[in-house]
Coordinates of C-alpha atoms and ligand atoms in Angstrom, one line a residue:
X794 CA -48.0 49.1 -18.6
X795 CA -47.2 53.1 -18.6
X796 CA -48.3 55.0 -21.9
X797 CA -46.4 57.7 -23.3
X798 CA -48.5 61.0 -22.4
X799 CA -49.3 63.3 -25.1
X800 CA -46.8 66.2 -24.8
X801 CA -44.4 63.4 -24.5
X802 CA -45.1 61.5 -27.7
X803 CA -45.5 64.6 -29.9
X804 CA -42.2 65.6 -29.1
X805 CA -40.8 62.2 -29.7
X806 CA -42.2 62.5 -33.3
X807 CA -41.0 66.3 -33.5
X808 CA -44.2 66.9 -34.7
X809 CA -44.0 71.0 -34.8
X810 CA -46.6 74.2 -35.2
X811 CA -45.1 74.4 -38.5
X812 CA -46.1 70.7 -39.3
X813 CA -49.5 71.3 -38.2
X814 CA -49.8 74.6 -40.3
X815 CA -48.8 72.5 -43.7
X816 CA -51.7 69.8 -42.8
X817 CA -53.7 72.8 -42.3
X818 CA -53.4 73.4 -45.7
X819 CA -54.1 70.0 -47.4
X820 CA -57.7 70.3 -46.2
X821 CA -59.0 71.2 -49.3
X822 CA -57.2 68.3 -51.3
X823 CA -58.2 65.7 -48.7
X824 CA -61.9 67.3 -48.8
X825 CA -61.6 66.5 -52.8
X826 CA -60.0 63.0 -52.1
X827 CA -60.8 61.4 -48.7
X828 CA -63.6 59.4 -50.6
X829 CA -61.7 58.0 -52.9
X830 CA -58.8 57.1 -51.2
X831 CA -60.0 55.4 -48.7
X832 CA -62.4 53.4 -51.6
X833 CA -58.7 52.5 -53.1
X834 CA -57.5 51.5 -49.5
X835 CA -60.6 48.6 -48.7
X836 CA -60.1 47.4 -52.1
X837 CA -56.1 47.2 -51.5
X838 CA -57.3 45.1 -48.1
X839 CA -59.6 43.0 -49.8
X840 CA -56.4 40.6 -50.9
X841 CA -56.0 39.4 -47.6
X842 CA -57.8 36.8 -46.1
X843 CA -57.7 38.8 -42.5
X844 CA -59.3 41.6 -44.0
X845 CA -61.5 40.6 -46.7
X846 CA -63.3 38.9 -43.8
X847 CA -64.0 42.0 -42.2
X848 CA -65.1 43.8 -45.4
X849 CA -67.4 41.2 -46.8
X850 CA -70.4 42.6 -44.8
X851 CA -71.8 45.5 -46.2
X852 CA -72.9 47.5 -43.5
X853 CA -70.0 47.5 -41.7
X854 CA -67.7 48.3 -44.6
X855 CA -69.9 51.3 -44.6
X856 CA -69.7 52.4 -41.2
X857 CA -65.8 51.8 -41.9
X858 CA -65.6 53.8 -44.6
X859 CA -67.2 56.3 -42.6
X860 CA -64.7 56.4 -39.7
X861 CA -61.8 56.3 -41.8
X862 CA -62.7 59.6 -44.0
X863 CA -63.4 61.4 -41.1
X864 CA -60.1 60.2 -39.6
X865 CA -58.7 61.4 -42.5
X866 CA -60.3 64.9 -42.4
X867 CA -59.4 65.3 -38.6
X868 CA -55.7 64.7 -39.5
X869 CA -55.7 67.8 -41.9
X870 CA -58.1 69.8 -39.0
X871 CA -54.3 69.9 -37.2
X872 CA -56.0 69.6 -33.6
X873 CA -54.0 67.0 -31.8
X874 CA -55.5 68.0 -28.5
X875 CA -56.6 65.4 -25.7
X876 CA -60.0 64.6 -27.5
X877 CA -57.9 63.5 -30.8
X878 CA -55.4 61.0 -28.9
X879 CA -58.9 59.5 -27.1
X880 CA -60.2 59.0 -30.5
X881 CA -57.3 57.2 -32.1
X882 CA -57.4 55.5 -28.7
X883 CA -60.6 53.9 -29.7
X884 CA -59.4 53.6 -33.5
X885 CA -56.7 51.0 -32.1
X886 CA -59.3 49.5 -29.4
X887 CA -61.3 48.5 -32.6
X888 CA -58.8 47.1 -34.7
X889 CA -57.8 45.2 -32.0
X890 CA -61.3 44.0 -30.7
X891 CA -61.8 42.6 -34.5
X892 CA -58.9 40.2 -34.1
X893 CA -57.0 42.0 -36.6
X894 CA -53.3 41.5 -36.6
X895 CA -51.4 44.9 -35.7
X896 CA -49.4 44.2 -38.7
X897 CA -52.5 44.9 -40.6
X898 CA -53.2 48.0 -39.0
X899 CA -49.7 49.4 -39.9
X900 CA -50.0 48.1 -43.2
X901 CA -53.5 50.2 -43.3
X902 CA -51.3 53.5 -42.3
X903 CA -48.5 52.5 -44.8
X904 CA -51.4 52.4 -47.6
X905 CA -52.7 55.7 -46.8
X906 CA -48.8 57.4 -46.8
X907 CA -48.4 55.6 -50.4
X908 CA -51.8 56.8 -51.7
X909 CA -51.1 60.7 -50.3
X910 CA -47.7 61.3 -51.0
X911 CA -48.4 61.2 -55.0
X912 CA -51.6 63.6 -54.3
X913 CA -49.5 66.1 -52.5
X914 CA -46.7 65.8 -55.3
X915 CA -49.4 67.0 -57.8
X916 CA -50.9 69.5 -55.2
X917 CA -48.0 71.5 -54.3
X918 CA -45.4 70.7 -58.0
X919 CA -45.0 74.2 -57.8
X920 CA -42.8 74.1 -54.7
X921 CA -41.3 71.5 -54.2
X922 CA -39.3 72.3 -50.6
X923 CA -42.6 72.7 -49.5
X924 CA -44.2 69.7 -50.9
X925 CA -41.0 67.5 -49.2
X926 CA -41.6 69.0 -46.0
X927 CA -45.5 68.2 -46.1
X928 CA -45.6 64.9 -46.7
X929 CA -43.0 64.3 -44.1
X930 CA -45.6 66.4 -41.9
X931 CA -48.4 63.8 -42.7
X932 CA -45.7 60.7 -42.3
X933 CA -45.1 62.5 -38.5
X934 CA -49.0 62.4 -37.9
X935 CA -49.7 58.7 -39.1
X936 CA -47.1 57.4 -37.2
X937 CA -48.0 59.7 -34.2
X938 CA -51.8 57.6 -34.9
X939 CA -50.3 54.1 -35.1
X940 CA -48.5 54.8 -32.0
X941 CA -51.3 55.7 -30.4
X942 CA -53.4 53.3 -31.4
X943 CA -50.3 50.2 -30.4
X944 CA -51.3 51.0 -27.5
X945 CA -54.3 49.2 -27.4
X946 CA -52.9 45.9 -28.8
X947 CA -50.1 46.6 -26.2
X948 CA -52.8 46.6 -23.4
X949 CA -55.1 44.0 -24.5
X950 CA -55.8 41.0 -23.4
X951 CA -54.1 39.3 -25.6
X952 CA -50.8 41.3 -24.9
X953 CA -51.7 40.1 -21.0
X954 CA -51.8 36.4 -22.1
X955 CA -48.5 36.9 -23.5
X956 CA -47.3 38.2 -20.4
X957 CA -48.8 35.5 -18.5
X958 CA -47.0 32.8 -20.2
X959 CA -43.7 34.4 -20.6
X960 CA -44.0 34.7 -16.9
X961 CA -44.9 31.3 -16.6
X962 CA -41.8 30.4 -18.7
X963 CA -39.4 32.8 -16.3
X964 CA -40.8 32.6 -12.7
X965 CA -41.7 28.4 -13.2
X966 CA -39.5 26.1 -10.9
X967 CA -40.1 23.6 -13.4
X968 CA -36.7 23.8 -15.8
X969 CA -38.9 24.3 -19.3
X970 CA -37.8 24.8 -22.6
X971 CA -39.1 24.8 -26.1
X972 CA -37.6 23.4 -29.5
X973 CA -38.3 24.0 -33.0
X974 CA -38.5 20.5 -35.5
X975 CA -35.3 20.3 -35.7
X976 CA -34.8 19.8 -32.3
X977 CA -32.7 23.2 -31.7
X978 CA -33.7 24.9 -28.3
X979 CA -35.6 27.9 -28.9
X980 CA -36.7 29.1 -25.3
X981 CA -34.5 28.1 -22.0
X982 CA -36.2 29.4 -18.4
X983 CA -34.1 30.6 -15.5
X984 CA -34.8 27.7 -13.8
X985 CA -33.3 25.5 -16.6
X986 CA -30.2 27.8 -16.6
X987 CA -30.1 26.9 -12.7
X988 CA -30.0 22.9 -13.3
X989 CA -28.0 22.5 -16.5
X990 CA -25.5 25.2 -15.8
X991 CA -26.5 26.6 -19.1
X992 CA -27.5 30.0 -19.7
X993 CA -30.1 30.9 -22.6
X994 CA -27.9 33.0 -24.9
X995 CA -25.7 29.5 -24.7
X996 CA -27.9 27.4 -25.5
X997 CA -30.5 28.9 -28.1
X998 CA -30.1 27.2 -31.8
X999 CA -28.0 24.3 -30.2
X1000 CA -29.4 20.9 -30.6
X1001 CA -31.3 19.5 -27.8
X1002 CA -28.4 16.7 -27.4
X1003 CA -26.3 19.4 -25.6
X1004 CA -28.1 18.2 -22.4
X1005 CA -28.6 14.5 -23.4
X1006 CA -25.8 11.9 -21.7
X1007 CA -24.1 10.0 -24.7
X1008 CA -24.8 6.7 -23.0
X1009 CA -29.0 7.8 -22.6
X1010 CA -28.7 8.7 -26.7
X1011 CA -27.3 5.1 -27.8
X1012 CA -29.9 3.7 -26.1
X1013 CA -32.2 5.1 -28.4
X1014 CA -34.4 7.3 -26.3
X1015 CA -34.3 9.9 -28.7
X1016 CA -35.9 7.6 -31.4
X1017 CA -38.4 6.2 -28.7
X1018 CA -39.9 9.6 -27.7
X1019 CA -40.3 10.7 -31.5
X1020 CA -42.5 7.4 -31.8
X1021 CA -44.4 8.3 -28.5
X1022 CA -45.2 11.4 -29.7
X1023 CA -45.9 11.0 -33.3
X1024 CA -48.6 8.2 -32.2
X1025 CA -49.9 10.5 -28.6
X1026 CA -48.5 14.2 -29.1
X1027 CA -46.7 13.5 -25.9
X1028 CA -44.8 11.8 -24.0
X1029 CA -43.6 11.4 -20.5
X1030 CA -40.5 10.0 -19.1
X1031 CA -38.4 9.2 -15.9
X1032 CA -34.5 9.4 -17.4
X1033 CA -31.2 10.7 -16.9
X1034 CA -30.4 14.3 -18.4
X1035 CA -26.2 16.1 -18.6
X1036 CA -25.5 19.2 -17.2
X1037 CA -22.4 21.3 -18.3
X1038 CA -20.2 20.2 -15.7
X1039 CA -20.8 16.5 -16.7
X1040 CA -22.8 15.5 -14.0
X1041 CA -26.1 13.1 -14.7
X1042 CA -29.3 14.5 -13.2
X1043 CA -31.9 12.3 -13.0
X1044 CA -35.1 13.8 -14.4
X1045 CA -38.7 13.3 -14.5
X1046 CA -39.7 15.2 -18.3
X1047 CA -43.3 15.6 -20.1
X1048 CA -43.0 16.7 -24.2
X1049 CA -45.4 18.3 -25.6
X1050 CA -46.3 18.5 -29.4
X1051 CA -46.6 22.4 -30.3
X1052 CA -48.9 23.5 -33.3
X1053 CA -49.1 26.0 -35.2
X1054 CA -53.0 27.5 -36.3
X1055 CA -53.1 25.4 -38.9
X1056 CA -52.1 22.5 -36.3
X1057 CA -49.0 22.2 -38.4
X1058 CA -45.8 20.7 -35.9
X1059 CA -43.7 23.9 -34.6
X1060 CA -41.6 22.0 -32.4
X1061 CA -42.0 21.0 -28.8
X1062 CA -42.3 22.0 -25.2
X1063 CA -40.5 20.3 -22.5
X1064 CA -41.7 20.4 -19.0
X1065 CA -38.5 18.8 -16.8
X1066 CA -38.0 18.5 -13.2
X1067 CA -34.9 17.4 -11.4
X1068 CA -35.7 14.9 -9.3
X1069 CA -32.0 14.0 -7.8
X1070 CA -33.8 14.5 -4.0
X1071 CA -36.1 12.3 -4.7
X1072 CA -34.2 9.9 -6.2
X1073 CA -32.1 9.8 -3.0
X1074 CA -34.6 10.0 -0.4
X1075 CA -36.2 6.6 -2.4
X1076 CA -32.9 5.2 -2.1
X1077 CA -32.5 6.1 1.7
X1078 CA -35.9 4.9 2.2
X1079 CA -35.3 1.8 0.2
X1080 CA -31.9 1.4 2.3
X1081 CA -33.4 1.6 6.1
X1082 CA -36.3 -0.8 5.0
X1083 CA -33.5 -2.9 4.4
X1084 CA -30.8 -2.7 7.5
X1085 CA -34.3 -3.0 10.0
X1086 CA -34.8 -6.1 8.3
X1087 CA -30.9 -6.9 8.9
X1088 CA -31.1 -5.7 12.5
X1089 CA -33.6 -8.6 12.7
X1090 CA -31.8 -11.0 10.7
X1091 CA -28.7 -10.6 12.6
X1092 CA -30.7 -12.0 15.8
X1093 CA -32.0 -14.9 14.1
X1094 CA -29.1 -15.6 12.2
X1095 CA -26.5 -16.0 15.5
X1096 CA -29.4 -18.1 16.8
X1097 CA -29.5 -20.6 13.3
X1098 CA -25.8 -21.0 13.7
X1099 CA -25.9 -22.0 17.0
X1100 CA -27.7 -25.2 16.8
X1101 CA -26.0 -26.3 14.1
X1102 CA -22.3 -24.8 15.0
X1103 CA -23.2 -26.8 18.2
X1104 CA -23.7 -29.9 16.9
X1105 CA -20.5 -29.8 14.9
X1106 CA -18.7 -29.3 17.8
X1107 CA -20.1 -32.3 19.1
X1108 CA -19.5 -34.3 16.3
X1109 CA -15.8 -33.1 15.8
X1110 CA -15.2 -34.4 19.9
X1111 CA -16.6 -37.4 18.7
X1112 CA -14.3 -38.0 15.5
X1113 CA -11.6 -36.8 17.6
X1114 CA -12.1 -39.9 20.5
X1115 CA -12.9 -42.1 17.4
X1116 CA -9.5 -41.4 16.0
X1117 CA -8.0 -41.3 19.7
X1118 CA -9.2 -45.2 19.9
X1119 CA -8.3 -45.9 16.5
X1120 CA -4.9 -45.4 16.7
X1121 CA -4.9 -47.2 20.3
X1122 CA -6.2 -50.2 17.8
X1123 CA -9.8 -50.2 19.1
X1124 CA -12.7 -51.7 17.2
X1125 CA -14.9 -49.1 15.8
X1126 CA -15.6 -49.5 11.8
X1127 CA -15.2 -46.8 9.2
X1128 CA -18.7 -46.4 8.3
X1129 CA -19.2 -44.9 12.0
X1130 CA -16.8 -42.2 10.8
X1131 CA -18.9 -41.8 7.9
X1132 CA -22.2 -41.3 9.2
X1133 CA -20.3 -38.6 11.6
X1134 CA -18.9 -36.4 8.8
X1135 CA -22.0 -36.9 6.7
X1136 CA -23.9 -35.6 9.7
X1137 CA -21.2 -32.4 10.0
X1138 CA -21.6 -31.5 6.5
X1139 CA -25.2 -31.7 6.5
X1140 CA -25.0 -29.1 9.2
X1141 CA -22.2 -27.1 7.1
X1142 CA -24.7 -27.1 4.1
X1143 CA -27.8 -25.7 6.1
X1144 CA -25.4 -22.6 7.8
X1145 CA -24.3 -22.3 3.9
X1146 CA -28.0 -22.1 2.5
X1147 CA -28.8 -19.9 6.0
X1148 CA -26.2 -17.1 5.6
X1149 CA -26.5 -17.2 1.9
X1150 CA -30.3 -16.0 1.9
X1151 CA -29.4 -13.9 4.5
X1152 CA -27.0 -12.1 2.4
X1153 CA -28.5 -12.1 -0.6
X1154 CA -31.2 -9.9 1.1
X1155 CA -28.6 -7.6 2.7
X1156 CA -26.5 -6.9 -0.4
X1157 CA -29.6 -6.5 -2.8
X1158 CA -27.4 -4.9 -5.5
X1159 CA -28.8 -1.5 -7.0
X1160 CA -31.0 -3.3 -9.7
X1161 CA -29.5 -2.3 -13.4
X1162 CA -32.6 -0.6 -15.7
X1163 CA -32.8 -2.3 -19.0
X1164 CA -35.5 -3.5 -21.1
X1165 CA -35.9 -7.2 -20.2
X1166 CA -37.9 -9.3 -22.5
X1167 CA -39.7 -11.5 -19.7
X1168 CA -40.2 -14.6 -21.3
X1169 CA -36.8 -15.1 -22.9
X1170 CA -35.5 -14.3 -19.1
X1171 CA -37.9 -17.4 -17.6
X1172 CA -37.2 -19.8 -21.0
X1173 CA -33.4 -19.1 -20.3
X1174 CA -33.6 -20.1 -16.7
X1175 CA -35.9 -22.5 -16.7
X1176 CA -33.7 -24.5 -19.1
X1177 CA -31.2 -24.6 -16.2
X1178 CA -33.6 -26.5 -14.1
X1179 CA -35.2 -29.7 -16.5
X1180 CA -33.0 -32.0 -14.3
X1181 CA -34.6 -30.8 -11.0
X1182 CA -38.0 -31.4 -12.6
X1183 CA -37.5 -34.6 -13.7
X1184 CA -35.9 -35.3 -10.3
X1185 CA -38.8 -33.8 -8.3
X1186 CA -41.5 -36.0 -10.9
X1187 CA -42.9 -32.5 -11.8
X1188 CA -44.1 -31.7 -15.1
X1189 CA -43.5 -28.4 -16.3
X1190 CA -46.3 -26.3 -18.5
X1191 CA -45.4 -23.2 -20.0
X1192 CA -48.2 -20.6 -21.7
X1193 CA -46.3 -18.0 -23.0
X1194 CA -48.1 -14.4 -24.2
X1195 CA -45.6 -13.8 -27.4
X1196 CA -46.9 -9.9 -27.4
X1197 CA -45.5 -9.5 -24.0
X1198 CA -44.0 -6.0 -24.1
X1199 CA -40.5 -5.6 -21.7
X1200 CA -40.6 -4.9 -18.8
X1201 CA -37.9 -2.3 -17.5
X1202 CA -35.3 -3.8 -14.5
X1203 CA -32.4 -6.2 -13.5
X1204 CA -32.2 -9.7 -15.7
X1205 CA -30.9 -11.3 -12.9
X1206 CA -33.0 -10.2 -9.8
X1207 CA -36.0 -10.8 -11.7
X1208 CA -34.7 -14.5 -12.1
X1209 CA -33.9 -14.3 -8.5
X1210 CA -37.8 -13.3 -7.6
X1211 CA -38.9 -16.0 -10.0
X1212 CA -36.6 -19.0 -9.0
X1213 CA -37.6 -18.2 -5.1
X1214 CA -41.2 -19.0 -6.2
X1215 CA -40.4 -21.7 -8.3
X1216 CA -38.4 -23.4 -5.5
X1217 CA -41.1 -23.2 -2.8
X1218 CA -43.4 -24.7 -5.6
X1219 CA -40.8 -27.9 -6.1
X1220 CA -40.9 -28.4 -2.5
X1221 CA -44.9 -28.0 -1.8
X1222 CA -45.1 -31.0 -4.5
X1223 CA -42.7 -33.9 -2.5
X1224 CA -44.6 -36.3 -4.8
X1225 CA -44.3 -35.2 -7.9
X1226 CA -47.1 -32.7 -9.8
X1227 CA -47.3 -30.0 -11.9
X1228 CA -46.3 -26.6 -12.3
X1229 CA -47.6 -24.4 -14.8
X1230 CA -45.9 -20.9 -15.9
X1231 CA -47.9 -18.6 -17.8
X1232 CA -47.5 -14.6 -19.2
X1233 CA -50.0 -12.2 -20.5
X1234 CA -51.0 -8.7 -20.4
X1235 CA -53.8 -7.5 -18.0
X1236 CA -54.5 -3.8 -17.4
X1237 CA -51.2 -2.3 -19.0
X1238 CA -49.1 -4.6 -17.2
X1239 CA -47.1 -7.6 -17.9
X1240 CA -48.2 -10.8 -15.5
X1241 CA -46.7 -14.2 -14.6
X1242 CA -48.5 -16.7 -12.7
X1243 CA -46.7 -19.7 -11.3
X1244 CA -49.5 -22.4 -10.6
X1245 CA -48.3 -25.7 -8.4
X1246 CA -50.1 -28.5 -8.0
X1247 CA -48.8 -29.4 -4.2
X1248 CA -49.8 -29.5 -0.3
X1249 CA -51.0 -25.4 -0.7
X1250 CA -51.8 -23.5 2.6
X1251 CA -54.5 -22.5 5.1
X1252 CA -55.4 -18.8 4.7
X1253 CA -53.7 -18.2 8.2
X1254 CA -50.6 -19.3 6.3
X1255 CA -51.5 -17.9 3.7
X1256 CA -51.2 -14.5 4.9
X1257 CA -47.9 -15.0 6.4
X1258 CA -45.9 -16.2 4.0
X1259 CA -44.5 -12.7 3.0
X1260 CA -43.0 -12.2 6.3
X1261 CA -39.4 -12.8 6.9
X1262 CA -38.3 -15.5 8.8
X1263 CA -41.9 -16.9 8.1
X1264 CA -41.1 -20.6 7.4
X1265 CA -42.9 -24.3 7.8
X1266 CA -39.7 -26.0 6.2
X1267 CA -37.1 -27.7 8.8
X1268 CA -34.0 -25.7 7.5
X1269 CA -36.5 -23.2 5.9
X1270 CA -35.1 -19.5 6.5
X1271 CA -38.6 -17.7 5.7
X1272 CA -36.6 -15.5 3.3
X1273 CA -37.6 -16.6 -0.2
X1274 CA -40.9 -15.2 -0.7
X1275 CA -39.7 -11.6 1.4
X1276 CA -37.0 -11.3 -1.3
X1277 CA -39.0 -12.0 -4.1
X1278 CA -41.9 -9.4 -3.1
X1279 CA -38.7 -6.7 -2.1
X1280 CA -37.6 -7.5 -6.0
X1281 CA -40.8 -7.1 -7.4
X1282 CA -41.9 -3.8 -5.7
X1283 CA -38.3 -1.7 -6.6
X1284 CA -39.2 -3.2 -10.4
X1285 CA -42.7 -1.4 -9.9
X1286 CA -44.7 -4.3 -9.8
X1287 CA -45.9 -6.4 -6.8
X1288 CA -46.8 -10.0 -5.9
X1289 CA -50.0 -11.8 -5.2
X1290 CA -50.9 -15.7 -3.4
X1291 CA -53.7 -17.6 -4.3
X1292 CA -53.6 -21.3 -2.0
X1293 CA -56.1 -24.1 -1.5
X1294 CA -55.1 -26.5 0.9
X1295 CA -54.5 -30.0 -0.6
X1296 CA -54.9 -28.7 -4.4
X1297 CA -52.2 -26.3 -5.1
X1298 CA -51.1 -22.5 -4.8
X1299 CA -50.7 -20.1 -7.7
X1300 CA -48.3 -16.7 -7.3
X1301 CA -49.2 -13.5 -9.2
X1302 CA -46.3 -11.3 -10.3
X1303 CA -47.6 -8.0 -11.7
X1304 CA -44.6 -5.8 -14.1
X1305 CA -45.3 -2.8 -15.1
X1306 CA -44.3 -2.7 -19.1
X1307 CA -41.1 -0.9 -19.8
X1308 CA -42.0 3.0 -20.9
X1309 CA -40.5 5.1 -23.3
X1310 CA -37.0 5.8 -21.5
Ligands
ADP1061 P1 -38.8 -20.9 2.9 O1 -38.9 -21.5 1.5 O2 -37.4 -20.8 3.3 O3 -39.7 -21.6 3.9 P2 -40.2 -18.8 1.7 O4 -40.2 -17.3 2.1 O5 -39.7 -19.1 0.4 O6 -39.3 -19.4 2.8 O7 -41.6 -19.4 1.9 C1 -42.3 -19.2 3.2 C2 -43.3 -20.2 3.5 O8 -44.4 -20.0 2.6 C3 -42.9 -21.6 3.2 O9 -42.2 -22.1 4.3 C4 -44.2 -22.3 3.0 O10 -44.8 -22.6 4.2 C5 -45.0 -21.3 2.3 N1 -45.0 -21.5 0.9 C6 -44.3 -20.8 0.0 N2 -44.6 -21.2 -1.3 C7 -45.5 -22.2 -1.2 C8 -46.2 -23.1 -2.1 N3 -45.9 -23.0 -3.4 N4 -47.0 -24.0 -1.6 C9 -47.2 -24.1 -0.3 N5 -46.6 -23.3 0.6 C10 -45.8 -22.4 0.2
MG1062 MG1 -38.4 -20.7 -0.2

């Protein structure tokens, strides 16, 4: 920070020989009143808290007193040489070092001006040109002392951590901005000009829903994150923010609570970063996981429809000679027919139940994000499937937590991952059993366990089951359990197998709970 020099700033003021000759001359009434003026002044400061703090000590208000009348008797002395600057220098060093407020050291200077000017009234009535242009004199050397002494706010250290964070406001990558209670933005950072299209003069006093997508505001985030920070002070979020073209970045945000000193609210900060890159490298990620697996599944799958392609053939020769010797009248029955078609459709139904796991693992739609209340999802389905239970001589227990916060994701893929499990678990019990479902809450997170009662597994098998194409099951595909743990991990969560051979396995689904977006 460059300071004015001294030639400079007394020719800003206009601060003149003839100036400095009319102080001159109010020596001897400052000599007669220094004492008592500056008595007047510390009582005049005792009214504020800032002040009154400083005073209450005796010695110091002495040694304060002291300074100030011989400040007061150096103005008069009309020397406003190098020594004179370095002393009001270390007048404003002081001020500032005792935590006072500048405003209170102008106020101080405004004090003396009003406490003066009457003096010199009475000191020179019998001229009054004179008396005009010496109190304009002594204006020119208090402010010429204020200024002087600004500078050492300007260069403290509180001045630098001022600097510090506006530059951490300006130069951050991070898009930050701040709002007062009513939500109005009151700072905007380059960098949140360069993702919302915004610039600051644009935005200031406009209502933080300027950059919030109608769609994201029904949903009632805005109500959520009040909540979130009312009970924490903060709160932070993965959503969807508007720029000023329309588009729909996706953001990852932080609030904060600001306070004033009296830790009174003053509005908020908001720390946001676009994270569109990183959305779309997930995605890509997400998406080549998924066509190896494919690449794969293509192999197997032209080798599972073989066999039984195959054997329709054979079968369809067959029906045809049948009805070749059945129109020549020969002797075969119907039922043969029969037993023929039932064995084609049997085959029809496994490609079916083949390609159709198989696809439903390619075209894993994009999961929809919505607050799913777990339980409801599994009483809902599970409804659906009494009939197989009774069928299947399984008896169904359900321990429900009724505290189970959301969970964030896609109704009908979580269903999906559940029914996959629930399946296996029906056909691990050919005799009938039970199979127990059961939610609660374990280490911030929302958990179903699916317990059956049926053959269970060896730990070798244990271990595999995950894998694709990992099957025991004549006209298994080995893609249940893969599909379940794919759903499960984009939801957040992921999937755990507990088996003891001949007593029963139990699966583990760990959800994390639905946040504040
Ligand atoms: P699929 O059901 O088509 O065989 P999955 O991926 O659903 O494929 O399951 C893979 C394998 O894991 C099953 O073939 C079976 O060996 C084993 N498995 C899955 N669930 C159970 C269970 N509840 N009890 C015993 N074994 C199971
Ligand atoms: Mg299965």
């Amino acid at each position: 920070m460059a300071l004015l020099e001294r030639e400079k700033r007394l020719r800003y003021l206009d601060l003149t020989e003839r100036d400095v000759m009319l102080l001159r001359a109010l020596r001897p009434l400052f000599e007669s009143h220094a004492a008592a003026t500056v008595d007047t002044l510390c009582e005049r400061l005792l009214a504020f808290p800032e002040t009154a703090q400083i005073l209450r000590d005796r010695t110091t208000t002495e040694r304060l007193k002291q300074a100030q009348r011989n400040y007061l008797m150096r103005i008069v002395e009309g020397n406003f040489d190098d020594a004179y600057f370095a002393e009001r220098r270390r007048m404003g060093q002081t001020h500032e070092r005792m935590d006072l407020p500048l405003q209170f050291f102008l106020i101080g200077f405004s004090f003396y001006f009003d406490l003066f000017t009457p003096l010199i009234r009475d000191f020179l009535a019998n001229d009054p040109a004179r008396c005009q242009e010496t109190v304009v004199a002594l204006q020119k050397a208090l402010m010429l002392d204020v200024s002087v002494a600004a500078d050492a706010f300007i260069v403290s250290d509180r001045y630098r951590h001022l600097q510090r964070l506006d530059s951490i406001m300006k130069d951050s990558a991070d898009v930050i901005f701040l709002l007062d209670t009513e939500k109005r933005f009151t700072h905007w950072n380059p960098a949140a000009e360069q993702v919302f299209g915004w610039r600051e003069e644009e935005v200031l006093g406009k209502p933080v829903t300027l950059i919030i997508p109608p769609e994201v505001l029904q949903s009632g985030e805005l109500e959520r994150i009040d909540s979130a920070i009312a009970q924490r002070g903060h709160c932070h979020l993965e959503t969807t923010r508007l720029a000023r073209d329309g588009r729909r970045v996706p953001v990852e945000l932080t609030l904060s609570q600001l306070r004033d000193q009296q830790k009174q609210p003053m509005g908020r900060s908001v720390i946001l970063r676009d994270i569109t890159e990183r959305k779309r490298q997930e995605e890509s990620k997400l998406q080549s996981e998924r066509l190896a697996v494919i690449g794969t599944m293509s192999a197997k799958l032209a080798h599972e429809i073989r066999n039984p392609l195959s054997s329709i053939l054979l079968n369809l020769d067959l029906v045809r000679d049948e009805v070749a010797a059945l129109a020549k009248g020969g002797g075969h029955s119907p039922s043969e027919f029969h037993t023929l078609l039932r064995a084609m459709d049997s085959e029809v139904r496994r490609i079916e139940r083949v390609t159709e796991d198989y696809l439903k693992f390619a075209r894993l739609p994009k999961p929809q994000r919505e607050r799913i209340p777990l339980n409801e999802v599994i009483v809902q389905g599970l409804a659906f499937m009494q009939s197989s239970f009774e069928s299947a001589g399984v008896k169904l227990q359900t321990e429900f937590d009724p505290s189970l916060p959301p969970v964030r994701g896609d109704e009908g893929q979580l269903w999906q991952a559940v029914l996959n499990v629930i399946r296996n678990a029906l056909e691990a019990m050919p005799h009938g059993g039970a199979l127990t479902l059961r939610t609660f809450r374990a280490a911030g997170e929302n958990v179903l366990q699916i317990a059956d009662t049926g053959h269970g597994m060896a730990e070798e098998q244990r271990q595999k089951v995950f894998k694709p194409f990992f099957t025991t099951k004549t006209g298994g595909t080995g893609l249940g359990l893969p599909l379940t743990q794919q759903i499960i991990a984009e939801h957040g969560g992921h999937i755990e197998c507990e088996s003891v051979v001949g007593q029963g396995t139990t699966f583990t689904l760990h959800l994390p709970q639905a946040t504040d977006n």
